[in-house]
mmCIF file of C-alpha atoms in Angstrom:
data_model
loop_
_atom_site.group_PDB
_atom_site.id
_atom_site.type_symbol
_atom_site.label_atom_id
_atom_site.label_comp_id
_atom_site.label_asym_id
_atom_site.label_seq_id
_atom_site.Cartn_x
_atom_site.Cartn_y
_atom_site.Cartn_z
ATOM 1 C CA MET A 75 232.892 33.040 -22.851
ATOM 2 C CA ALA A 76 234.665 33.247 -26.492
ATOM 3 C CA ALA A 77 232.529 30.820 -28.219
ATOM 4 C CA THR A 78 229.393 32.862 -26.224
ATOM 5 C CA LEU A 79 230.778 35.805 -28.180
ATOM 6 C CA VAL A 80 231.474 34.797 -31.187
ATOM 7 C CA SER A 81 227.879 33.284 -31.088
ATOM 8 C CA THR A 82 226.393 35.999 -30.153
ATOM 9 C CA LEU A 83 228.505 38.009 -33.141
ATOM 10 C CA TRP A 84 227.016 35.398 -35.518
ATOM 11 C CA ILE A 85 223.403 35.920 -34.170
ATOM 12 C CA VAL A 86 223.299 39.583 -35.064
ATOM 13 C CA ALA A 87 225.133 39.448 -38.318
ATOM 14 C CA ILE A 88 222.776 37.016 -39.421
ATOM 15 C CA GLY A 89 219.529 38.319 -37.495
ATOM 16 C CA THR A 90 220.231 42.125 -38.770
ATOM 17 C CA SER A 91 220.501 39.840 -42.570
ATOM 18 C CA VAL A 92 217.473 38.123 -42.426
ATOM 19 C CA VAL A 93 215.136 41.239 -40.631
ATOM 20 C CA CYS A 94 216.586 43.626 -43.155
ATOM 21 C CA PHE A 95 215.867 41.251 -46.236
ATOM 22 C CA ALA A 96 212.362 40.624 -44.998
ATOM 23 C CA ILE A 97 211.853 44.346 -44.406
ATOM 24 C CA LYS A 98 212.298 45.388 -48.029
ATOM 25 C CA TYR A 99 210.959 42.244 -49.632
ATOM 26 C CA LEU A 100 207.601 42.845 -47.637
ATOM 27 C CA GLY A 101 207.760 46.400 -49.279
ATOM 28 C CA HIS A 102 207.456 44.849 -52.820
ATOM 29 C CA VAL A 103 204.953 42.139 -52.142
ATOM 30 C CA ILE A 104 201.711 43.939 -49.832
ATOM 31 C CA PRO A 105 199.376 45.717 -51.040
ATOM 32 C CA ALA A 106 200.319 49.221 -50.954
ATOM 33 C CA THR A 107 197.529 50.497 -49.526
ATOM 34 C CA TRP A 108 198.985 48.567 -45.925
ATOM 35 C CA LEU A 109 201.146 51.487 -45.589
ATOM 36 C CA SER A 110 199.625 54.122 -47.061
ATOM 37 C CA SER A 111 198.420 55.487 -43.662
ATOM 38 C CA PRO A 112 199.980 59.205 -43.425
ATOM 39 C CA ARG A 113 200.495 58.951 -39.970
ATOM 40 C CA PHE A 114 202.651 55.554 -40.572
ATOM 41 C CA GLN A 115 204.957 57.731 -43.515
ATOM 42 C CA ARG A 116 204.961 60.705 -40.945
ATOM 43 C CA ILE A 117 206.551 58.852 -38.788
ATOM 44 C CA ASN A 118 208.497 56.679 -41.071
ATOM 45 C CA GLU A 119 210.084 59.251 -42.328
ATOM 46 C CA MET A 120 211.087 60.765 -38.575
ATOM 47 C CA VAL A 121 212.359 57.809 -37.520
ATOM 48 C CA PRO A 122 215.694 57.419 -39.368
ATOM 49 C CA VAL A 123 216.513 61.101 -37.993
ATOM 50 C CA VAL A 124 215.814 60.374 -34.324
ATOM 51 C CA LEU A 125 217.663 56.741 -34.359
ATOM 52 C CA LEU A 126 220.782 58.058 -36.286
ATOM 53 C CA ALA A 127 220.784 61.254 -33.943
ATOM 54 C CA ALA A 128 220.724 58.971 -31.228
ATOM 55 C CA LEU A 129 223.195 56.759 -32.353
ATOM 56 C CA VAL A 130 225.306 59.717 -32.932
ATOM 57 C CA MET A 131 225.033 60.233 -28.818
ATOM 58 C CA THR A 132 225.357 56.977 -27.685
ATOM 59 C CA GLN A 133 228.714 56.081 -30.215
ATOM 60 C CA THR A 134 229.908 59.498 -28.768
ATOM 61 C CA PHE A 135 229.243 60.197 -24.949
ATOM 62 C CA THR A 136 228.005 56.175 -23.736
ATOM 63 C CA THR A 137 230.197 52.828 -22.859
ATOM 64 C CA LYS A 138 227.915 50.128 -21.897
ATOM 65 C CA THR A 139 225.199 52.556 -19.537
ATOM 66 C CA HIS A 140 227.653 54.770 -18.599
ATOM 67 C CA LEU A 141 228.252 58.624 -20.221
ATOM 68 C CA VAL A 142 231.470 58.810 -20.688
ATOM 69 C CA ILE A 143 233.378 62.389 -22.320
ATOM 70 C CA ASP A 144 236.693 61.163 -24.411
ATOM 71 C CA HIS A 145 238.924 61.198 -27.250
ATOM 72 C CA ARG A 146 235.555 61.101 -28.866
ATOM 73 C CA LEU A 147 233.550 64.120 -28.497
ATOM 74 C CA ALA A 148 236.814 65.688 -30.560
ATOM 75 C CA GLY A 149 235.885 63.456 -33.440
ATOM 76 C CA LEU A 150 232.522 64.175 -33.151
ATOM 77 C CA VAL A 151 233.333 68.150 -33.161
ATOM 78 C CA THR A 152 235.813 67.309 -36.406
ATOM 79 C CA ALA A 153 233.097 65.786 -38.468
ATOM 80 C CA LEU A 154 230.265 68.368 -37.869
ATOM 81 C CA VAL A 155 232.792 71.178 -38.679
ATOM 82 C CA ALA A 156 233.609 68.950 -41.537
ATOM 83 C CA LEU A 157 230.110 68.282 -42.847
ATOM 84 C CA ARG A 158 229.694 72.387 -42.322
ATOM 85 C CA LEU A 159 232.127 72.759 -44.502
ATOM 86 C CA ARG A 160 230.728 70.864 -47.221
ATOM 87 C CA ALA A 161 233.335 68.104 -47.186
ATOM 88 C CA PRO A 162 232.884 64.716 -48.593
ATOM 89 C CA PHE A 163 231.336 61.822 -46.582
ATOM 90 C CA PRO A 164 234.855 59.501 -46.548
ATOM 91 C CA VAL A 165 236.722 63.167 -45.542
ATOM 92 C CA VAL A 166 234.083 63.380 -42.691
ATOM 93 C CA VAL A 167 235.206 60.153 -41.440
ATOM 94 C CA ILE A 168 239.084 60.001 -41.985
ATOM 95 C CA SER A 169 239.033 63.746 -40.686
ATOM 96 C CA ALA A 170 237.293 62.374 -37.444
ATOM 97 C CA ALA A 171 239.176 59.429 -37.376
ATOM 98 C CA VAL A 172 242.429 61.261 -37.085
ATOM 99 C CA VAL A 173 241.577 64.200 -34.842
ATOM 100 C CA SER A 174 239.974 61.601 -31.926
ATOM 101 C CA ALA A 175 243.240 59.260 -32.804
ATOM 102 C CA VAL A 176 245.860 62.485 -31.861
ATOM 103 C CA VAL A 177 243.405 63.634 -28.589
ATOM 104 C CA TYR A 178 243.653 59.677 -27.818
ATOM 105 C CA HIS A 179 247.548 60.088 -27.873
ATOM 106 C CA LEU A 180 247.674 63.351 -26.088
ATOM 107 C CA HIS A 181 245.617 62.109 -23.498
ATOM 108 C CA MET B 156 216.391 46.248 -72.637
ATOM 109 C CA THR B 157 216.815 49.328 -74.306
ATOM 110 C CA ARG B 158 219.916 51.430 -74.068
ATOM 111 C CA PRO B 159 219.350 53.505 -71.001
ATOM 112 C CA PRO B 160 219.979 57.438 -71.430
ATOM 113 C CA ARG B 161 223.863 58.243 -71.097
ATOM 114 C CA SER B 162 223.022 60.276 -68.262
ATOM 115 C CA THR B 163 221.051 57.543 -66.585
ATOM 116 C CA VAL B 164 224.314 55.215 -66.666
ATOM 117 C CA ARG B 165 226.535 58.286 -65.206
ATOM 118 C CA ASP B 166 223.961 59.274 -62.374
ATOM 119 C CA SER B 167 224.303 55.403 -61.879
ATOM 120 C CA PHE B 168 227.736 55.161 -61.634
ATOM 121 C CA SER B 169 228.838 57.726 -60.181
ATOM 122 C CA VAL B 170 226.236 57.268 -56.955
ATOM 123 C CA SER B 171 227.688 53.354 -56.995
ATOM 124 C CA LEU B 172 231.053 54.645 -56.538
ATOM 125 C CA ALA B 173 230.647 57.291 -53.907
ATOM 126 C CA VAL B 174 228.354 55.580 -52.049
ATOM 127 C CA GLY B 175 230.109 51.924 -52.107
ATOM 128 C CA LEU B 176 233.414 54.010 -50.811
ATOM 129 C CA TYR B 177 231.320 54.358 -47.716
ATOM 130 C CA GLY B 178 231.259 50.462 -47.199
ATOM 131 C CA ILE B 179 235.376 51.086 -45.553
ATOM 132 C CA ALA B 180 234.057 53.035 -42.804
ATOM 133 C CA PHE B 181 231.368 50.347 -42.421
ATOM 134 C CA GLY B 182 234.154 47.624 -42.870
ATOM 135 C CA ALA B 183 236.017 48.765 -40.102
ATOM 136 C CA ALA B 184 233.341 49.705 -37.877
ATOM 137 C CA SER B 185 232.344 46.110 -37.895
ATOM 138 C CA SER B 186 235.917 44.880 -37.633
ATOM 139 C CA THR B 187 236.325 47.479 -34.314
ATOM 140 C CA ALA B 188 233.065 45.845 -32.848
ATOM 141 C CA GLY B 189 234.619 42.943 -32.963
ATOM 142 C CA PHE B 190 233.138 40.793 -36.124
ATOM 143 C CA SER B 191 235.308 38.455 -38.286
ATOM 144 C CA LEU B 192 235.953 39.249 -41.517
ATOM 145 C CA TRP B 193 233.482 36.650 -42.762
ATOM 146 C CA GLN B 194 230.497 38.299 -40.456
ATOM 147 C CA THR B 195 231.513 41.547 -41.728
ATOM 148 C CA CYS B 196 231.701 40.892 -45.099
ATOM 149 C CA LEU B 197 227.807 38.861 -44.449
ATOM 150 C CA PHE B 198 226.194 42.040 -43.250
ATOM 151 C CA SER B 199 227.427 43.958 -46.562
ATOM 152 C CA LEU B 200 226.140 41.202 -48.330
ATOM 153 C CA LEU B 201 222.798 40.130 -46.801
ATOM 154 C CA ALA B 202 221.959 42.642 -45.115
ATOM 155 C CA PHE B 203 222.993 45.559 -47.720
ATOM 156 C CA THR B 204 221.472 48.573 -46.097
ATOM 157 C CA GLY B 205 224.010 50.828 -44.970
ATOM 158 C CA ALA B 206 222.833 52.582 -41.665
ATOM 159 C CA SER B 207 221.194 49.522 -40.525
ATOM 160 C CA GLN B 208 224.288 47.823 -40.525
ATOM 161 C CA PHE B 209 225.952 50.218 -39.181
ATOM 162 C CA ALA B 210 223.351 50.692 -36.314
ATOM 163 C CA ALA B 211 224.144 46.482 -35.227
ATOM 164 C CA VAL B 212 227.368 46.669 -35.216
ATOM 165 C CA GLY B 213 227.518 50.351 -32.959
ATOM 166 C CA VAL B 214 224.793 48.859 -30.280
ATOM 167 C CA VAL B 215 226.945 45.177 -30.056
ATOM 168 C CA ALA B 216 230.343 48.099 -29.748
ATOM 169 C CA THR B 217 228.856 50.074 -27.117
ATOM 170 C CA GLY B 218 227.665 46.476 -25.185
ATOM 171 C CA GLY B 219 224.020 46.389 -26.150
ATOM 172 C CA THR B 220 222.345 42.739 -26.577
ATOM 173 C CA PRO B 221 221.714 41.129 -29.805
ATOM 174 C CA LEU B 222 218.263 41.651 -30.231
ATOM 175 C CA ALA B 223 218.819 45.350 -29.230
ATOM 176 C CA ALA B 224 221.020 45.542 -32.656
ATOM 177 C CA ILE B 225 218.557 43.596 -34.511
ATOM 178 C CA ALA B 226 215.791 45.632 -33.918
ATOM 179 C CA THR B 227 217.245 48.741 -34.196
ATOM 180 C CA ALA B 228 218.543 47.767 -37.512
ATOM 181 C CA GLY B 229 215.258 46.578 -38.290
ATOM 182 C CA LEU B 230 213.821 50.199 -37.331
ATOM 183 C CA LEU B 231 216.098 51.808 -39.502
ATOM 184 C CA GLY B 232 215.244 49.423 -42.450
ATOM 185 C CA THR B 233 211.562 50.558 -42.290
ATOM 186 C CA ARG B 234 211.772 52.801 -44.487
ATOM 187 C CA ASN B 235 213.333 50.295 -47.567
ATOM 188 C CA ALA B 236 209.717 48.668 -47.400
ATOM 189 C CA LEU B 237 208.229 51.898 -48.672
ATOM 190 C CA TYR B 238 210.735 52.594 -51.079
ATOM 191 C CA GLY B 239 209.785 48.493 -52.391
ATOM 192 C CA LEU B 240 206.349 49.794 -52.534
ATOM 193 C CA GLN B 241 207.313 52.908 -54.869
ATOM 194 C CA MET B 242 209.229 50.445 -57.149
ATOM 195 C CA SER B 243 207.414 47.366 -56.727
ATOM 196 C CA PRO B 244 204.561 48.800 -59.752
ATOM 197 C CA ARG B 245 207.781 50.443 -61.545
ATOM 198 C CA LEU B 246 209.842 47.603 -61.630
ATOM 199 C CA GLY B 247 206.875 45.104 -62.908
ATOM 200 C CA VAL B 248 209.046 41.876 -62.174
ATOM 201 C CA ARG B 249 208.209 38.364 -60.167
ATOM 202 C CA GLY B 250 209.673 35.433 -58.909
ATOM 203 C CA TRP B 251 213.788 35.746 -58.862
ATOM 204 C CA ARG B 252 214.376 38.986 -59.958
ATOM 205 C CA ARG B 253 211.602 40.558 -57.270
ATOM 206 C CA VAL B 254 213.768 38.982 -54.748
ATOM 207 C CA LEU B 255 216.841 40.612 -56.222
ATOM 208 C CA ALA B 256 214.903 44.102 -56.562
ATOM 209 C CA ALA B 257 213.873 43.685 -52.838
ATOM 210 C CA HIS B 258 217.557 42.794 -52.171
ATOM 211 C CA TRP B 259 218.761 45.547 -53.621
ATOM 212 C CA THR B 260 215.954 48.382 -52.823
ATOM 213 C CA ILE B 261 217.678 50.906 -50.958
ATOM 214 C CA ASP B 262 218.009 54.516 -50.300
ATOM 215 C CA GLU B 263 220.347 55.178 -53.579
ATOM 216 C CA SER B 264 218.391 52.725 -56.081
ATOM 217 C CA THR B 265 215.101 54.716 -55.182
ATOM 218 C CA ASN B 266 216.444 57.401 -55.594
ATOM 219 C CA VAL B 267 218.245 57.526 -58.536
ATOM 220 C CA SER B 268 215.808 55.343 -60.059
ATOM 221 C CA LEU B 269 212.707 57.996 -58.771
ATOM 222 C CA ALA B 270 215.049 61.153 -60.152
ATOM 223 C CA GLN B 271 214.966 59.400 -63.525
ATOM 224 C CA GLY B 272 211.078 60.146 -64.141
ATOM 225 C CA SER B 273 211.636 62.285 -67.107
ATOM 226 C CA PHE B 274 213.439 60.296 -69.402
ATOM 227 C CA GLY B 275 210.640 57.552 -69.257
ATOM 228 C CA ALA B 276 209.712 54.362 -67.469
ATOM 229 C CA GLU B 277 212.825 52.637 -69.107
ATOM 230 C CA ALA B 278 215.549 54.843 -67.330
ATOM 231 C CA VAL B 279 213.453 54.662 -64.126
ATOM 232 C CA ARG B 280 213.790 50.894 -64.698
ATOM 233 C CA ALA B 281 217.443 51.250 -66.117
ATOM 234 C CA GLY B 282 218.335 53.963 -62.925
ATOM 235 C CA PHE B 283 217.357 51.245 -60.593
ATOM 236 C CA TRP B 284 219.057 48.372 -61.077
ATOM 237 C CA LEU B 285 222.239 50.012 -62.391
ATOM 238 C CA THR B 286 222.223 51.995 -59.507
ATOM 239 C CA GLY B 287 221.322 48.955 -57.130
ATOM 240 C CA GLY B 288 224.022 46.740 -58.484
ATOM 241 C CA GLY B 289 226.303 48.935 -59.157
ATOM 242 C CA VAL B 290 226.561 50.171 -55.226
ATOM 243 C CA TYR B 291 225.535 46.119 -54.268
ATOM 244 C CA LEU B 292 229.587 45.316 -56.481
ATOM 245 C CA PHE B 293 231.510 48.694 -54.419
ATOM 246 C CA TRP B 294 230.075 48.291 -50.983
ATOM 247 C CA ASN B 295 230.887 44.350 -51.131
ATOM 248 C CA LEU B 296 234.294 45.076 -52.244
ATOM 249 C CA PHE B 297 235.303 47.937 -50.370
ATOM 250 C CA THR B 298 233.599 46.611 -47.080
ATOM 251 C CA PHE B 299 236.102 43.735 -47.257
ATOM 252 C CA ALA B 300 238.984 46.159 -47.908
ATOM 253 C CA GLY B 301 237.904 48.043 -44.791
ATOM 254 C CA ALA B 302 237.748 45.255 -42.307
ATOM 255 C CA LEU B 303 241.189 43.892 -43.293
ATOM 256 C CA GLY B 304 242.481 47.284 -42.667
ATOM 257 C CA ALA B 305 240.969 47.403 -39.793
ATOM 258 C CA LYS B 306 242.285 44.091 -38.483
ATOM 259 C CA ALA B 307 245.694 44.873 -39.790
ATOM 260 C CA LEU B 308 245.556 48.387 -37.400
ATOM 261 C CA GLY B 309 245.095 46.838 -34.290
ATOM 262 C CA ASN B 310 244.016 48.517 -30.870
ATOM 263 C CA PRO B 311 241.114 51.073 -32.539
ATOM 264 C CA ALA B 312 240.973 53.791 -30.721
ATOM 265 C CA ALA B 313 244.708 54.287 -31.112
ATOM 266 C CA TRP B 314 243.501 54.832 -34.889
ATOM 267 C CA GLY B 315 240.315 57.076 -34.188
ATOM 268 C CA LEU B 316 238.335 54.063 -35.451
ATOM 269 C CA ASP B 317 235.924 54.076 -32.302
ATOM 270 C CA ALA B 318 235.226 58.049 -33.416
ATOM 271 C CA ALA B 319 234.477 56.795 -37.115
ATOM 272 C CA VAL B 320 231.500 55.176 -36.196
ATOM 273 C CA PRO B 321 230.082 58.684 -34.988
ATOM 274 C CA ALA B 322 231.126 60.709 -37.383
ATOM 275 C CA ALA B 323 229.664 58.401 -40.271
ATOM 276 C CA PHE B 324 225.952 58.489 -38.335
ATOM 277 C CA VAL B 325 226.789 62.675 -38.547
ATOM 278 C CA GLY B 326 227.094 61.505 -42.300
ATOM 279 C CA LEU B 327 223.977 60.420 -43.141
ATOM 280 C CA LEU B 328 221.942 62.311 -40.584
ATOM 281 C CA TRP B 329 223.125 65.825 -41.858
ATOM 282 C CA PRO B 330 221.315 65.565 -44.887
ATOM 283 C CA ARG B 331 217.915 64.599 -43.317
ATOM 284 C CA LEU B 332 218.591 67.779 -41.198
ATOM 285 C CA ALA B 333 217.259 70.266 -43.983
ATOM 286 C CA ASP B 334 214.224 71.625 -42.079
ATOM 287 C CA GLN B 335 213.778 73.761 -38.793
ATOM 288 C CA PHE B 336 211.625 70.597 -37.595
ATOM 289 C CA SER B 337 213.744 67.639 -38.253
ATOM 290 C CA ARG B 338 216.453 69.649 -35.961
ATOM 291 C CA THR B 339 214.099 70.170 -33.738
ATOM 292 C CA VAL B 340 212.918 66.511 -33.473
ATOM 293 C CA ALA B 341 216.960 65.166 -33.726
ATOM 294 C CA LEU B 342 217.567 67.654 -30.771
ATOM 295 C CA PHE B 343 214.864 66.008 -28.994
ATOM 296 C CA ALA B 344 216.077 62.494 -30.082
ATOM 297 C CA CYS B 345 220.096 63.706 -28.691
ATOM 298 C CA CYS B 346 218.270 64.279 -25.532
ATOM 299 C CA ALA B 347 216.312 61.458 -25.226
ATOM 300 C CA ALA B 348 219.024 59.120 -25.984
ATOM 301 C CA LEU B 349 221.770 60.646 -23.297
ATOM 302 C CA GLY B 350 218.564 60.789 -21.009
ATOM 303 C CA PHE B 351 217.496 56.871 -21.565
ATOM 304 C CA THR B 352 221.151 55.134 -21.364
ATOM 305 C CA PRO B 353 221.742 55.248 -17.368
ATOM 306 C CA PHE B 354 218.403 53.606 -17.079
ATOM 307 C CA LEU B 355 218.214 50.952 -19.405
ATOM 308 C CA PRO B 356 219.697 48.520 -20.985
ATOM 309 C CA ALA B 357 222.888 48.752 -22.996
ATOM 310 C CA GLY B 358 221.456 48.899 -26.531
ATOM 311 C CA THR B 359 217.918 49.927 -25.957
ATOM 312 C CA ALA B 360 218.139 53.609 -25.497
ATOM 313 C CA ILE B 361 218.589 53.655 -28.764
ATOM 314 C CA ILE B 362 215.293 51.902 -29.435
ATOM 315 C CA ALA B 363 213.371 53.804 -26.332
ATOM 316 C CA THR B 364 213.991 57.204 -28.537
ATOM 317 C CA VAL B 365 211.659 55.535 -31.408
ATOM 318 C CA ILE B 366 209.002 57.521 -29.220
ATOM 319 C CA VAL B 367 210.207 60.612 -30.426
ATOM 320 C CA ALA B 368 209.187 60.027 -34.112
ATOM 321 C CA VAL B 369 206.146 58.408 -32.860
ATOM 322 C CA LEU B 370 205.712 61.772 -30.978
ATOM 323 C CA ALA B 371 206.557 63.373 -33.796
ATOM 324 C CA GLY B 372 204.459 61.952 -36.520
ATOM 325 C CA TRP B 373 200.910 61.469 -34.911
ATOM 326 C CA ARG B 374 199.612 64.500 -35.815
ATOM 327 C CA PRO B 375 200.234 66.911 -39.147
ATOM 328 C CA ARG B 376 202.762 69.742 -39.020
ATOM 329 C CA SER B 377 200.734 72.979 -38.847
#
C-alpha cells in the first residue's frame, strides 16, 4: 500500500511537470493563428478564475467526496479579511494558517 | 546584450523575490499532501508554474486520482501557451534558448516583459529573462525551505497548513476578480464545485467546473 502511494505521488509529480512544460513549449512553437479564436481566448481567460474558485471550495469544504465544515473555514474567512485589507500574499497565507490552527486546537 | 534600463532590472528583481516567497507556501502544501522533499522540489524545478503546482498537490491532498491532479494542473497551465504565443516573436530565440524561454514562460515573466514595452524591444527581452530567471531561482529556493519546514512541523492541521492551501488559492484568485463578470463566474464555479463534489470521484469535481468557464466564454460579453 505504501509503495503504491509513493509511486502514485511520483506519477503526479512527473506527469504534472511533463504536461505543464509541454503546454508552455507548444505556445512557443505553434503558429499564432491556432489559438487566436476569440472564443478560445474568452474561455481560456475564465479558466483560472473558475478553477481557482473551485479549488478554494474543495480545499476548504471537502474531505474526499464528503462536504464538511471544520477549522479550515476559519482560515478561509481570515484570508478573505486579509485580502480585503490589502495584506500581502505571505500575510494572507500565514494569518489563515494561524487562525485555522487555533480553531483546530480549541476544538 | 546591451544593459537593460535600471527600472527593468528593479521591476524584475522585486517581482522575482515577492513571487519566489510564495514558494514557501507551495513547499509546505506539497509536503503536507505527502510528497517527499525530492518530489516537491521536482515540481518547482520542472513544472515551474505556481497555480498548477498548487492544484496538483491540492487535488492529491483531498484524495483525488493522479489523472485528476495532472488534468487540473494542465488546465490551469493552458494560459501559459497563450503567453508563449505572445513572447515567442518578441524573444526570437531558437534551440536550447527556446526550450529555456518556454520553461520560464509564466504569469510574472510575461507580464513584467510586456510592461517594458515603452522602453523598447531590448527591455522587453531583458524583462522576460531577468524575471523568468529570478522567479525560477527564488521559487526553487523557497520551495525547498517550505518543504523542509513543513516536514519538521509534523501534523499539518495542528499548524494550520491545511488551511494555508485554500488561502493560497484565494490569494491567487483575488486579483482576477476585478470586474463584476469575473466575480459572477467565480461564484457559479464555487457552487458547481460544491454541487459536483458528492457525485463525482474525488478531484474530478474541480475539472467538471471547467464547464462554467466554457459557458461564460462561449459568447462575447454583451
